[in-house]
Amino acid sequence: MRSFNLDLMHGLPDQSLEEALDDLRQAIALNPPHLSWYQLTIEPNTLFGSRPPVLPDDDALWDIFEQGISC
């Protein structure tokens, strides 16, 4: 494989801080040329849009973001 990019979401249903950070660390360890790391967005007209799952609260999302940017 010559090159690859990696897109990784956080703020997934039932995802803990440690799980999110572990996912990010594993992605970084792959040393991708480009890594996008973004929060899950619930879109209308999707399964999650019609039946929203329980997501991490705002404080947990902030902790994931704040600690993730220092990985």
Short mmCIF file of N, CA and C in Angstrom, two decimals:
data_model
loop_
_atom_site.label_atom_id
_atom_site.label_comp_id
_atom_site.label_asym_id
_atom_site.label_seq_id
_atom_site.Cartn_x
_atom_site.Cartn_y
_atom_site.Cartn_z
N MET A 1 0.85 -1.17 0.00
CA MET A 1 0.00 0.00 0.00
C MET A 1 0.90 1.23 0.00
N ARG A 2 0.64 2.12 -0.91
CA ARG A 2 1.46 3.33 -1.01
C ARG A 2 1.08 4.39 0.02
N SER A 3 -0.20 4.67 0.10
CA SER A 3 -0.64 5.76 0.96
C SER A 3 -2.08 5.51 1.39
N PHE A 4 -2.44 6.08 2.49
CA PHE A 4 -3.82 5.99 2.94
C PHE A 4 -4.13 7.17 3.84
N ASN A 5 -5.38 7.50 3.93
CA ASN A 5 -5.87 8.51 4.85
C ASN A 5 -6.80 7.82 5.82
N LEU A 6 -6.92 8.38 7.00
CA LEU A 6 -7.75 7.75 8.02
C LEU A 6 -8.73 8.78 8.58
N ASP A 7 -10.01 8.43 8.56
CA ASP A 7 -11.05 9.25 9.18
C ASP A 7 -11.54 8.50 10.41
N LEU A 8 -11.57 9.18 11.53
CA LEU A 8 -11.94 8.55 12.80
C LEU A 8 -12.96 9.43 13.51
N MET A 9 -14.05 8.82 13.96
CA MET A 9 -15.07 9.55 14.70
C MET A 9 -14.95 9.27 16.19
N HIS A 10 -15.33 10.27 16.97
CA HIS A 10 -15.45 10.09 18.41
C HIS A 10 -16.83 10.59 18.83
N GLY A 11 -17.18 10.34 20.08
CA GLY A 11 -18.51 10.70 20.56
C GLY A 11 -19.56 9.69 20.12
N LEU A 12 -19.12 8.44 19.98
CA LEU A 12 -20.01 7.37 19.54
C LEU A 12 -20.90 6.90 20.69
N PRO A 13 -22.02 6.23 20.39
CA PRO A 13 -22.89 5.74 21.46
C PRO A 13 -22.11 4.87 22.45
N ASP A 14 -22.29 5.18 23.72
CA ASP A 14 -21.67 4.43 24.83
C ASP A 14 -20.14 4.47 24.83
N GLN A 15 -19.53 5.35 24.07
CA GLN A 15 -18.06 5.42 24.02
C GLN A 15 -17.54 6.17 25.25
N SER A 16 -16.58 5.58 25.91
CA SER A 16 -15.96 6.23 27.07
C SER A 16 -14.78 7.09 26.61
N LEU A 17 -14.32 7.91 27.52
CA LEU A 17 -13.14 8.73 27.25
C LEU A 17 -11.96 7.85 26.89
N GLU A 18 -11.72 6.82 27.68
CA GLU A 18 -10.57 5.95 27.42
C GLU A 18 -10.69 5.22 26.09
N GLU A 19 -11.89 4.79 25.74
CA GLU A 19 -12.08 4.13 24.44
C GLU A 19 -11.78 5.08 23.29
N ALA A 20 -12.27 6.30 23.40
CA ALA A 20 -12.03 7.29 22.35
C ALA A 20 -10.54 7.59 22.21
N LEU A 21 -9.86 7.76 23.34
CA LEU A 21 -8.43 8.07 23.29
C LEU A 21 -7.62 6.87 22.81
N ASP A 22 -8.03 5.67 23.19
CA ASP A 22 -7.34 4.47 22.71
C ASP A 22 -7.49 4.34 21.20
N ASP A 23 -8.70 4.58 20.69
CA ASP A 23 -8.91 4.56 19.23
C ASP A 23 -7.98 5.56 18.54
N LEU A 24 -7.90 6.76 19.10
CA LEU A 24 -7.06 7.80 18.50
C LEU A 24 -5.59 7.41 18.55
N ARG A 25 -5.13 6.89 19.68
CA ARG A 25 -3.73 6.47 19.79
C ARG A 25 -3.40 5.36 18.78
N GLN A 26 -4.32 4.42 18.62
CA GLN A 26 -4.10 3.35 17.64
C GLN A 26 -4.03 3.91 16.22
N ALA A 27 -4.88 4.87 15.92
CA ALA A 27 -4.86 5.49 14.59
C ALA A 27 -3.54 6.23 14.37
N ILE A 28 -3.09 6.96 15.37
CA ILE A 28 -1.82 7.70 15.26
C ILE A 28 -0.66 6.73 15.07
N ALA A 29 -0.71 5.59 15.74
CA ALA A 29 0.36 4.59 15.63
C ALA A 29 0.49 4.04 14.22
N LEU A 30 -0.57 4.10 13.45
CA LEU A 30 -0.51 3.66 12.05
C LEU A 30 0.25 4.65 11.17
N ASN A 31 0.51 5.83 11.70
CA ASN A 31 1.26 6.87 11.02
C ASN A 31 0.67 7.21 9.64
N PRO A 32 -0.63 7.51 9.59
CA PRO A 32 -1.21 7.84 8.30
C PRO A 32 -0.71 9.20 7.80
N PRO A 33 -0.60 9.37 6.49
CA PRO A 33 -0.22 10.68 5.96
C PRO A 33 -1.22 11.77 6.35
N HIS A 34 -2.48 11.37 6.49
CA HIS A 34 -3.52 12.32 6.90
C HIS A 34 -4.49 11.60 7.83
N LEU A 35 -4.78 12.24 8.96
CA LEU A 35 -5.73 11.70 9.92
C LEU A 35 -6.78 12.77 10.23
N SER A 36 -8.04 12.45 9.97
CA SER A 36 -9.15 13.33 10.35
C SER A 36 -9.82 12.72 11.57
N TRP A 37 -10.05 13.54 12.58
CA TRP A 37 -10.66 13.07 13.83
C TRP A 37 -11.79 14.02 14.16
N TYR A 38 -13.00 13.53 14.12
CA TYR A 38 -14.13 14.42 14.31
C TYR A 38 -15.25 13.75 15.09
N GLN A 39 -16.10 14.60 15.66
CA GLN A 39 -17.21 14.12 16.48
C GLN A 39 -18.35 13.62 15.59
N LEU A 40 -18.98 12.53 16.01
CA LEU A 40 -20.14 12.01 15.32
C LEU A 40 -21.22 13.08 15.24
N THR A 41 -21.79 13.23 14.06
CA THR A 41 -22.91 14.14 13.85
C THR A 41 -24.12 13.31 13.47
N ILE A 42 -25.21 13.51 14.17
CA ILE A 42 -26.45 12.81 13.85
C ILE A 42 -27.14 13.57 12.73
N GLU A 43 -27.34 12.90 11.61
CA GLU A 43 -27.95 13.52 10.44
C GLU A 43 -29.41 13.09 10.31
N PRO A 44 -30.26 14.01 9.82
CA PRO A 44 -31.65 13.62 9.59
C PRO A 44 -31.74 12.57 8.49
N ASN A 45 -32.84 11.86 8.46
CA ASN A 45 -33.10 10.83 7.44
C ASN A 45 -32.09 9.69 7.47
N THR A 46 -31.55 9.41 8.66
CA THR A 46 -30.68 8.25 8.87
C THR A 46 -31.26 7.45 10.03
N LEU A 47 -30.75 6.25 10.23
CA LEU A 47 -31.22 5.44 11.35
C LEU A 47 -31.00 6.17 12.67
N PHE A 48 -29.82 6.74 12.86
CA PHE A 48 -29.57 7.49 14.10
C PHE A 48 -30.45 8.73 14.18
N GLY A 49 -30.75 9.33 13.05
CA GLY A 49 -31.62 10.51 13.04
C GLY A 49 -33.04 10.18 13.45
N SER A 50 -33.51 9.01 13.05
CA SER A 50 -34.88 8.63 13.39
C SER A 50 -34.98 7.99 14.77
N ARG A 51 -33.89 7.38 15.22
CA ARG A 51 -33.84 6.77 16.56
C ARG A 51 -32.52 7.15 17.22
N PRO A 52 -32.43 8.38 17.70
CA PRO A 52 -31.15 8.84 18.25
C PRO A 52 -30.66 7.95 19.39
N PRO A 53 -29.40 7.53 19.32
CA PRO A 53 -28.83 6.72 20.40
C PRO A 53 -28.43 7.62 21.57
N VAL A 54 -28.12 6.99 22.68
CA VAL A 54 -27.59 7.72 23.82
C VAL A 54 -26.12 8.01 23.53
N LEU A 55 -25.79 9.27 23.46
CA LEU A 55 -24.43 9.70 23.17
C LEU A 55 -23.78 10.27 24.42
N PRO A 56 -22.45 10.36 24.44
CA PRO A 56 -21.79 11.01 25.57
C PRO A 56 -22.32 12.43 25.75
N ASP A 57 -22.41 12.88 27.01
CA ASP A 57 -22.90 14.23 27.26
C ASP A 57 -21.84 15.26 26.88
N ASP A 58 -22.22 16.53 26.92
CA ASP A 58 -21.32 17.60 26.48
C ASP A 58 -20.01 17.63 27.26
N ASP A 59 -20.07 17.39 28.57
CA ASP A 59 -18.84 17.38 29.37
C ASP A 59 -17.91 16.26 28.92
N ALA A 60 -18.47 15.09 28.67
CA ALA A 60 -17.65 13.96 28.21
C ALA A 60 -17.06 14.25 26.83
N LEU A 61 -17.87 14.85 25.95
CA LEU A 61 -17.37 15.19 24.61
C LEU A 61 -16.23 16.19 24.70
N TRP A 62 -16.36 17.17 25.60
CA TRP A 62 -15.30 18.15 25.76
C TRP A 62 -14.03 17.47 26.27
N ASP A 63 -14.16 16.57 27.23
CA ASP A 63 -12.99 15.85 27.75
C ASP A 63 -12.31 15.04 26.65
N ILE A 64 -13.11 14.37 25.81
CA ILE A 64 -12.54 13.60 24.70
C ILE A 64 -11.77 14.52 23.78
N PHE A 65 -12.37 15.63 23.41
CA PHE A 65 -11.71 16.57 22.50
C PHE A 65 -10.44 17.14 23.12
N GLU A 66 -10.58 17.65 24.34
CA GLU A 66 -9.45 18.32 25.00
C GLU A 66 -8.27 17.37 25.19
N GLN A 67 -8.53 16.16 25.64
CA GLN A 67 -7.43 15.22 25.85
C GLN A 67 -6.94 14.63 24.53
N GLY A 68 -7.84 14.51 23.57
CA GLY A 68 -7.45 13.96 22.28
C GLY A 68 -6.49 14.84 21.50
N ILE A 69 -6.66 16.16 21.61
CA ILE A 69 -5.77 17.03 20.83
C ILE A 69 -4.35 17.03 21.38
N SER A 70 -4.16 16.48 22.57
CA SER A 70 -2.80 16.41 23.11
C SER A 70 -2.16 15.03 22.91
N CYS A 71 -2.84 14.14 22.21
CA CYS A 71 -2.27 12.80 21.96
C CYS A 71 -1.10 12.88 20.98
#
